[in-house]
mmCIF file of C-alpha atoms in Angstrom:
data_model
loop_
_atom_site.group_PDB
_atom_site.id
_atom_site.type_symbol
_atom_site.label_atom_id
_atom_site.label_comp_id
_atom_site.label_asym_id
_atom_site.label_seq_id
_atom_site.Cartn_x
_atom_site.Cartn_y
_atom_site.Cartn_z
ATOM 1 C CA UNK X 13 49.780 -8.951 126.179
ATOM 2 C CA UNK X 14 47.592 -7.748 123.372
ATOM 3 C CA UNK X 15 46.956 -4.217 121.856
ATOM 4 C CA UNK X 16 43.912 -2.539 123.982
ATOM 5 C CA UNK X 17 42.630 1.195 124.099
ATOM 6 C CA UNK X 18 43.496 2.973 126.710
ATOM 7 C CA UNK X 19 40.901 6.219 126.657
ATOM 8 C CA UNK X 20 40.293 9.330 129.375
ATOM 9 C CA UNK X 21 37.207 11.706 129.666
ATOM 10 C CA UNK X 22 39.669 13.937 127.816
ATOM 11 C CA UNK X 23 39.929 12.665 124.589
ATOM 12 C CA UNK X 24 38.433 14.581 121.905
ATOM 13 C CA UNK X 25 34.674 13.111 120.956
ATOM 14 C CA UNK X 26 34.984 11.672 117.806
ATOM 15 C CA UNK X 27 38.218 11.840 117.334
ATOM 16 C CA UNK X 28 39.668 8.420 116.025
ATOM 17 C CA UNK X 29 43.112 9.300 115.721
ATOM 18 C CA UNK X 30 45.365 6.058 117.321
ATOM 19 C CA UNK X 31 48.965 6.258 118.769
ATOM 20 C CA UNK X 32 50.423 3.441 119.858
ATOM 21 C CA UNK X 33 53.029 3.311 122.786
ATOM 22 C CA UNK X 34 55.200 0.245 123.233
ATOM 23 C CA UNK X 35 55.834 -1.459 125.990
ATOM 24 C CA UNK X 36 59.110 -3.865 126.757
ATOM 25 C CA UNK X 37 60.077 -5.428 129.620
ATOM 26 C CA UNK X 38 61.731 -2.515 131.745
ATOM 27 C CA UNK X 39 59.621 0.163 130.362
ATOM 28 C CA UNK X 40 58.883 2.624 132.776
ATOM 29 C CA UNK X 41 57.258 5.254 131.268
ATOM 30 C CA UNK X 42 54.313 3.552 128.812
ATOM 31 C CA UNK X 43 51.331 5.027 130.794
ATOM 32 C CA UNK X 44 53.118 9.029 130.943
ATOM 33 C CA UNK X 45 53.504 8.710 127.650
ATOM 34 C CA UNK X 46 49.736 7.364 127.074
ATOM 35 C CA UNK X 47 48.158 9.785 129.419
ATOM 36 C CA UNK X 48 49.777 12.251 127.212
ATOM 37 C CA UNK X 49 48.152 11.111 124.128
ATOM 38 C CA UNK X 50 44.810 11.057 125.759
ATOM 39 C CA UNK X 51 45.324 14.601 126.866
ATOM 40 C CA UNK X 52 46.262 15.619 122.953
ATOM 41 C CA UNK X 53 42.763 14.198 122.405
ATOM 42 C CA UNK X 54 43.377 10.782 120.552
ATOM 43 C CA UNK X 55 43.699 7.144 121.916
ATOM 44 C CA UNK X 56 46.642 5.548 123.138
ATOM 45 C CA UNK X 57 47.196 2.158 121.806
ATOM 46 C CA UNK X 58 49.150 -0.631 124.215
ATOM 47 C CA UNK X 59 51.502 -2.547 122.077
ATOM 48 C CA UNK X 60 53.348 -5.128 123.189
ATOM 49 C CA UNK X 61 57.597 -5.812 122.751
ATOM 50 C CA UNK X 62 56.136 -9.025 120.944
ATOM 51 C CA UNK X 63 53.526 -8.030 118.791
ATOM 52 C CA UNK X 64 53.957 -8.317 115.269
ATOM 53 C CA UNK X 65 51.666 -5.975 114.061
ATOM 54 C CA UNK X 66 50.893 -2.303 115.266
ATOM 55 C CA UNK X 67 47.283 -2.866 115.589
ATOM 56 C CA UNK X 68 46.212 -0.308 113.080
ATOM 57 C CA UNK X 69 47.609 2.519 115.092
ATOM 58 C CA UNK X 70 48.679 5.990 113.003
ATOM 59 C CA UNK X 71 51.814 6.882 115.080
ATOM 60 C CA UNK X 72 53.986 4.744 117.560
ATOM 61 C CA UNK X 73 55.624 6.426 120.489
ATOM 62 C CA UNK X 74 58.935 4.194 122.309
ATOM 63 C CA UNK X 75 59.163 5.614 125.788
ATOM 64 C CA UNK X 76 61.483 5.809 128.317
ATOM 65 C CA UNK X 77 62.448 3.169 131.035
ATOM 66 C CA UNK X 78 65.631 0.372 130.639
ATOM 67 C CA UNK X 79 64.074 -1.999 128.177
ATOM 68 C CA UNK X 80 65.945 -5.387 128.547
ATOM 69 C CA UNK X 81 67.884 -3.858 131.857
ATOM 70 C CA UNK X 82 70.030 -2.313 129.746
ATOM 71 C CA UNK X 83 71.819 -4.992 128.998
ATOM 72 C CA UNK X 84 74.822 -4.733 126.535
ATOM 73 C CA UNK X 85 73.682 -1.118 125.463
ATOM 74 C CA UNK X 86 70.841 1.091 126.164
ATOM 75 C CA UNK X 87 68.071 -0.234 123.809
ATOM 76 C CA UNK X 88 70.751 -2.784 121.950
ATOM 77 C CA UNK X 89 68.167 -5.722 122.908
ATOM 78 C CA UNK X 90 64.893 -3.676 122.085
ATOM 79 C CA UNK X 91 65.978 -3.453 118.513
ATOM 80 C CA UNK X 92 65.661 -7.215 117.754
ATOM 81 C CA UNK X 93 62.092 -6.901 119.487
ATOM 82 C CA UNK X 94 59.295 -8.292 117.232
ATOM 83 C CA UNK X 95 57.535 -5.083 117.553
ATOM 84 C CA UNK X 96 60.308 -3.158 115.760
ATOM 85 C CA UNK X 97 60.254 -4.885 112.827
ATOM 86 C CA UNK X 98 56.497 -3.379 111.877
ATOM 87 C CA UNK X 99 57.879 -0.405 113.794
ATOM 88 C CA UNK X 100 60.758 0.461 111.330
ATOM 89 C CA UNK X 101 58.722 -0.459 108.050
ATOM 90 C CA UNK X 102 56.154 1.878 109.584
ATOM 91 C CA UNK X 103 58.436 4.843 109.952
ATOM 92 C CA UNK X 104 59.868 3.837 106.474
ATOM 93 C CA UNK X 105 56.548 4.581 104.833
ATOM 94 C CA UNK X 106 56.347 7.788 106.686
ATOM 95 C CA UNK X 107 54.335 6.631 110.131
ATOM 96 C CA UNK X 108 55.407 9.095 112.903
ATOM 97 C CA UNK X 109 57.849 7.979 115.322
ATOM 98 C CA UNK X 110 58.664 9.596 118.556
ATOM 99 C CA UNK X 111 61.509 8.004 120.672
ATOM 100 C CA UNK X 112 61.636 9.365 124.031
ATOM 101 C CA UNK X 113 65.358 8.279 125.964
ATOM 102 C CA UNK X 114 65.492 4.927 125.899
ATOM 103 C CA UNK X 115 63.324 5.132 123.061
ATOM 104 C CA UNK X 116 65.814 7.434 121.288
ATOM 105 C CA UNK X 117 68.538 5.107 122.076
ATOM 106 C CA UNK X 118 66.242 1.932 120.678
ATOM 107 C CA UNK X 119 65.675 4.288 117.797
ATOM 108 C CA UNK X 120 69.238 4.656 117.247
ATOM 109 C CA UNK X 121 69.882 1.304 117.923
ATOM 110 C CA UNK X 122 67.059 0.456 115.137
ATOM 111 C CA UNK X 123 69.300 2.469 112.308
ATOM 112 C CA UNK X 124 65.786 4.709 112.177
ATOM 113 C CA UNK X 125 68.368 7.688 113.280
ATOM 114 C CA UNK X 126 72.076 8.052 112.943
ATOM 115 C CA UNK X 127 74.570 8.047 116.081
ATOM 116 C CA UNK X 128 74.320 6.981 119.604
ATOM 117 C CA UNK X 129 73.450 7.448 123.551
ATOM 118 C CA UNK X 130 76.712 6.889 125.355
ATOM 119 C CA UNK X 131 76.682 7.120 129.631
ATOM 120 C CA UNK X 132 76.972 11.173 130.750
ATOM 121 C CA UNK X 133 80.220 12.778 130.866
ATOM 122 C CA UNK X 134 80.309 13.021 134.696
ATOM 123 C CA UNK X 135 79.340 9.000 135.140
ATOM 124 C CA UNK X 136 76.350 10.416 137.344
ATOM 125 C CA UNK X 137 72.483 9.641 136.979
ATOM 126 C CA UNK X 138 70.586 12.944 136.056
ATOM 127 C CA UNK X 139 67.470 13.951 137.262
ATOM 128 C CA UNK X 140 66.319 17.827 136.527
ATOM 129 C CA UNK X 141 64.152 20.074 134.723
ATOM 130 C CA UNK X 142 65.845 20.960 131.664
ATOM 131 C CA UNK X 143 65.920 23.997 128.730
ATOM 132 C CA UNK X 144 65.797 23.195 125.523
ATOM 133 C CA UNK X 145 65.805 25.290 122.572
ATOM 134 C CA UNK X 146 63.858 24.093 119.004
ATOM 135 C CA UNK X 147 65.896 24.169 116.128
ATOM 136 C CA UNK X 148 63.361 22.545 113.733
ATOM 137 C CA UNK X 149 59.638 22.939 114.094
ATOM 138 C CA UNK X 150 58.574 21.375 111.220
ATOM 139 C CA UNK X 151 58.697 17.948 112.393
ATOM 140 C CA UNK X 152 55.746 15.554 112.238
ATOM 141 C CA UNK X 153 55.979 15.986 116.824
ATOM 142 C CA UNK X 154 57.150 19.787 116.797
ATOM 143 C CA UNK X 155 54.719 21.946 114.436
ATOM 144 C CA UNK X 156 52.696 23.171 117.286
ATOM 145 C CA UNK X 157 56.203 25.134 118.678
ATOM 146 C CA UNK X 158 58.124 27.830 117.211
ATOM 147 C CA UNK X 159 61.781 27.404 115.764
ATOM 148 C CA UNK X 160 64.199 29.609 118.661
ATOM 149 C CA UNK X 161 61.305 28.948 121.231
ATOM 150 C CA UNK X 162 62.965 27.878 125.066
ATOM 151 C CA UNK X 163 60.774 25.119 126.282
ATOM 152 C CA UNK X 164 61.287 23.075 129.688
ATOM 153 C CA UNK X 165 61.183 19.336 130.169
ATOM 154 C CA UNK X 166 61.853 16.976 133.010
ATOM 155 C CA UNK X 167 65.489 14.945 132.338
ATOM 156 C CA UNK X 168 66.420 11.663 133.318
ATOM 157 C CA UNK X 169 68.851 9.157 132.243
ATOM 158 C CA UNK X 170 71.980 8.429 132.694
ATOM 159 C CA UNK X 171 73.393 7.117 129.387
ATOM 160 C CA UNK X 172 72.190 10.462 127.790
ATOM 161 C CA UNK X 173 75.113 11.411 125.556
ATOM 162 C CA UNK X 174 74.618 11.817 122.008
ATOM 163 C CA UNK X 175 77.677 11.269 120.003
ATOM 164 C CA UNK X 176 78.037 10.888 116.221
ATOM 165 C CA UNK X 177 80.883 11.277 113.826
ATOM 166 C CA UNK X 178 82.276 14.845 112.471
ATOM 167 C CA UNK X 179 80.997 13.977 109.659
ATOM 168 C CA UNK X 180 77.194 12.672 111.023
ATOM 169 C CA UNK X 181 77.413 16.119 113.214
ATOM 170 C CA UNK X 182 78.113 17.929 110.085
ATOM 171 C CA UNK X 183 75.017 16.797 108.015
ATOM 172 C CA UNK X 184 72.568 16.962 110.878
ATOM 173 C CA UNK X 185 73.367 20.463 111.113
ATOM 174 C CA UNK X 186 73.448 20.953 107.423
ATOM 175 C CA UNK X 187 70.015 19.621 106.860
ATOM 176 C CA UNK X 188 68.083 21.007 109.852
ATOM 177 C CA UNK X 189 67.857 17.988 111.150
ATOM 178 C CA UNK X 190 68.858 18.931 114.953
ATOM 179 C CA UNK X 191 65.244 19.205 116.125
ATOM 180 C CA UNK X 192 66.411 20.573 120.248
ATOM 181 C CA UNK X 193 69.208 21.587 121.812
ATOM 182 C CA UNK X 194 70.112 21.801 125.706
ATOM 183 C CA UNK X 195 70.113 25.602 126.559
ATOM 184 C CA UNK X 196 71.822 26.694 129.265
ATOM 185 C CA UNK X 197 73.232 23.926 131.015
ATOM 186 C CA UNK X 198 74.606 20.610 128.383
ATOM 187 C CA UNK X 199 73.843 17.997 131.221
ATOM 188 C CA UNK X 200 75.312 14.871 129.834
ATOM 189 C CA UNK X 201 78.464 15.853 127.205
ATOM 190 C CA UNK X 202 76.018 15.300 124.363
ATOM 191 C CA UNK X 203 78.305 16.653 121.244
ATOM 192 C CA UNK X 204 77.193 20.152 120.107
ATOM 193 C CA UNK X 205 74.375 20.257 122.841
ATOM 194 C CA UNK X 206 72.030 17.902 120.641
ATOM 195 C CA UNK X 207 69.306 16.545 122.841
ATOM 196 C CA UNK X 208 67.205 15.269 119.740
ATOM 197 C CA UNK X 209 67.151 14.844 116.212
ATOM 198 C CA UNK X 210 64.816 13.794 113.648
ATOM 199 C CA UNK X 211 65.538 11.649 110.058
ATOM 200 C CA UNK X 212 65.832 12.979 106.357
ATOM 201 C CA UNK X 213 61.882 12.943 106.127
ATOM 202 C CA UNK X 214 60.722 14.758 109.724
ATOM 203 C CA UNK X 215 58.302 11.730 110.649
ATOM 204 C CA UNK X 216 60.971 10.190 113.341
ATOM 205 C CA UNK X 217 62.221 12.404 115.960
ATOM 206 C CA UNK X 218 64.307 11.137 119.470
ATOM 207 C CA UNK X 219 65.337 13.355 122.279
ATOM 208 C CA UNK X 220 66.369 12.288 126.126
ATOM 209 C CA UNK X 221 63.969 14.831 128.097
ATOM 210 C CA UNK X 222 60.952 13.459 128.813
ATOM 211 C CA UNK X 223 57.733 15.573 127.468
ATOM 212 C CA UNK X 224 55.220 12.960 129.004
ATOM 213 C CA UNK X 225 56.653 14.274 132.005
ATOM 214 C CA UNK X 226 55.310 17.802 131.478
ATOM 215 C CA UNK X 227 51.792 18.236 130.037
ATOM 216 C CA UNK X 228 49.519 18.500 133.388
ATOM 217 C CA UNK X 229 49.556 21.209 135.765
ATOM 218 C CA UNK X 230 50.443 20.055 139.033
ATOM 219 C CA UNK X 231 52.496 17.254 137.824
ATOM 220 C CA UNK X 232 55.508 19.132 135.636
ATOM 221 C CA UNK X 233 58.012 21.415 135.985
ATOM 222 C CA UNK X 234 57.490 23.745 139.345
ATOM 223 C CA UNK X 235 54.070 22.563 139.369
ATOM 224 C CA UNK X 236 52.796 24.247 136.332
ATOM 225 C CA UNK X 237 54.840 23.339 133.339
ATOM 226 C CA UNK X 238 53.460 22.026 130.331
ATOM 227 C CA UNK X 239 55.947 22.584 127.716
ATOM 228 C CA UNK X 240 55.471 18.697 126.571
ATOM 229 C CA UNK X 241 51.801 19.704 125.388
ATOM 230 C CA UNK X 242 53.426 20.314 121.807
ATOM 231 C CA UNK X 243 54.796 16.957 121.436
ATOM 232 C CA UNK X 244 51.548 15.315 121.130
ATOM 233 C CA UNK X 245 49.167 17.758 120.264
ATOM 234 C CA UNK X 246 51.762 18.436 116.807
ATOM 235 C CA UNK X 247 51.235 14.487 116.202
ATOM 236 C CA UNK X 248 47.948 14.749 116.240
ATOM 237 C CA UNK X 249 47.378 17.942 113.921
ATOM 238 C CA UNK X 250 49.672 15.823 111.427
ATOM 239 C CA UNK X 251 47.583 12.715 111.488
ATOM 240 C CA UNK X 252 44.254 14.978 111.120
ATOM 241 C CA UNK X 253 45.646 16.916 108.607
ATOM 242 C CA UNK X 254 47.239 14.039 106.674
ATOM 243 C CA UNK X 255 43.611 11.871 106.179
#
């Protein structure tokens, strides 16, 4: 499979701003998360588990689904795709990265963000529409929301526990580097309610809830959610801003 455009009636006219969204084999959630950029008002990019290039796209988005089956560990495989080679070198020069569950755990995985995805506490498959709380709003995928505001995104995984030593905890806190917690309810164990983080530099950024899942009414949470706008319009306003 090679890179194409994948454009809507919504995108922004004239508006060349290009995020790509990878694809591997057990990816479920590539066109969500594409729809989404085309609502932002830029062009979603396919890219292909093995590509070796990124096509010339200004941001890369790893979505959710069980890349590999999630074999050995969640996203374990994914990391030794050729994609994530250019992916990591990307984020190292400051390209924004969003990994959405199994993208967070290919992410982590990948080294591009410290600790790990282990299965929920209660063994169980979660499906629900979830609080979160932003920490950190200054992140290349979070400037368009407050810091304290409660937002609500659909949640789905079931090998959604963050864990991370005392020590990892410790400096993620430190720094401001939690970017959501789980308000509420903690649905999976994850240590000190973390449900995403972001790295030293605020261009990466991983969390389990899925915001593709709520940025059309009609389609998220009780039928008129769209708390997952901010995701990808704050990529966006980065990119723009940045050029």
């Amino acid at each position: 499979m090679t890179a194409t455009a994948v454009t809507g009636a919504e995108a922004a006219p004239g508006n060349d701003v290009r995020i790509g969204v990878v694809t591997f084999p057990g990816t479920l959630d590539d066109r969500d998360a594409a729809r989404a950029v085309t609502l932002a008002g830029a062009s979603a990019v396919n890219l292909w588990h093995a590509d070796s290039t990124l096509s010339g796209v200004d941001a890369v988005i790893l979505p959710g689904g069980f890349s590999y089956g999630d074999y050995l560990r969640c996203g374990a495989i994914a990391r030794f795709a050729p994609i994530m080679e250019a992916v990591v070198a990307a984020a190292g020069a400051g390209m924004p990265v969003l990994g959405i569950c199994n993208g967070f755990q290919v992410l982590c995985e990948s080294h591009l963000l410290p600790g790990a995805l282990i299965r929920n506490e209660d063994q169980h498959f979660i499906c629900r529409d979830q609080d979160l709380l932003v920490e950190n709003a200054d992140t290349a995928w979070t400037g368009d929301y407050e810091q304290g505001q409660t937002i609500r995104i659909p949640l789905k995984n079931g090998e959604g526990g963050y864990v991370a030593t005392d020590e990892v905890l410790d400096e993620l806190e430190a720094t401001g580097r939690v970017v959501f917690r789980y308000q509420g309810l903690n649905p999976n164990g994850s240590l000190r309610d973390i449900a995403g983080i972001t790295n030293e530099a605020g261009n990466v950024v991983g969390l389990m809830p899925h915001p593709e899942h709520a940025v059309e009414i009609g389609y998220g949470p009780d039928s008129t959610g769209v708390d997952g706008q901010g995701f990808f319009s704050s990529a966006v306003r980065t990119l723009v801003a940045g050029r």
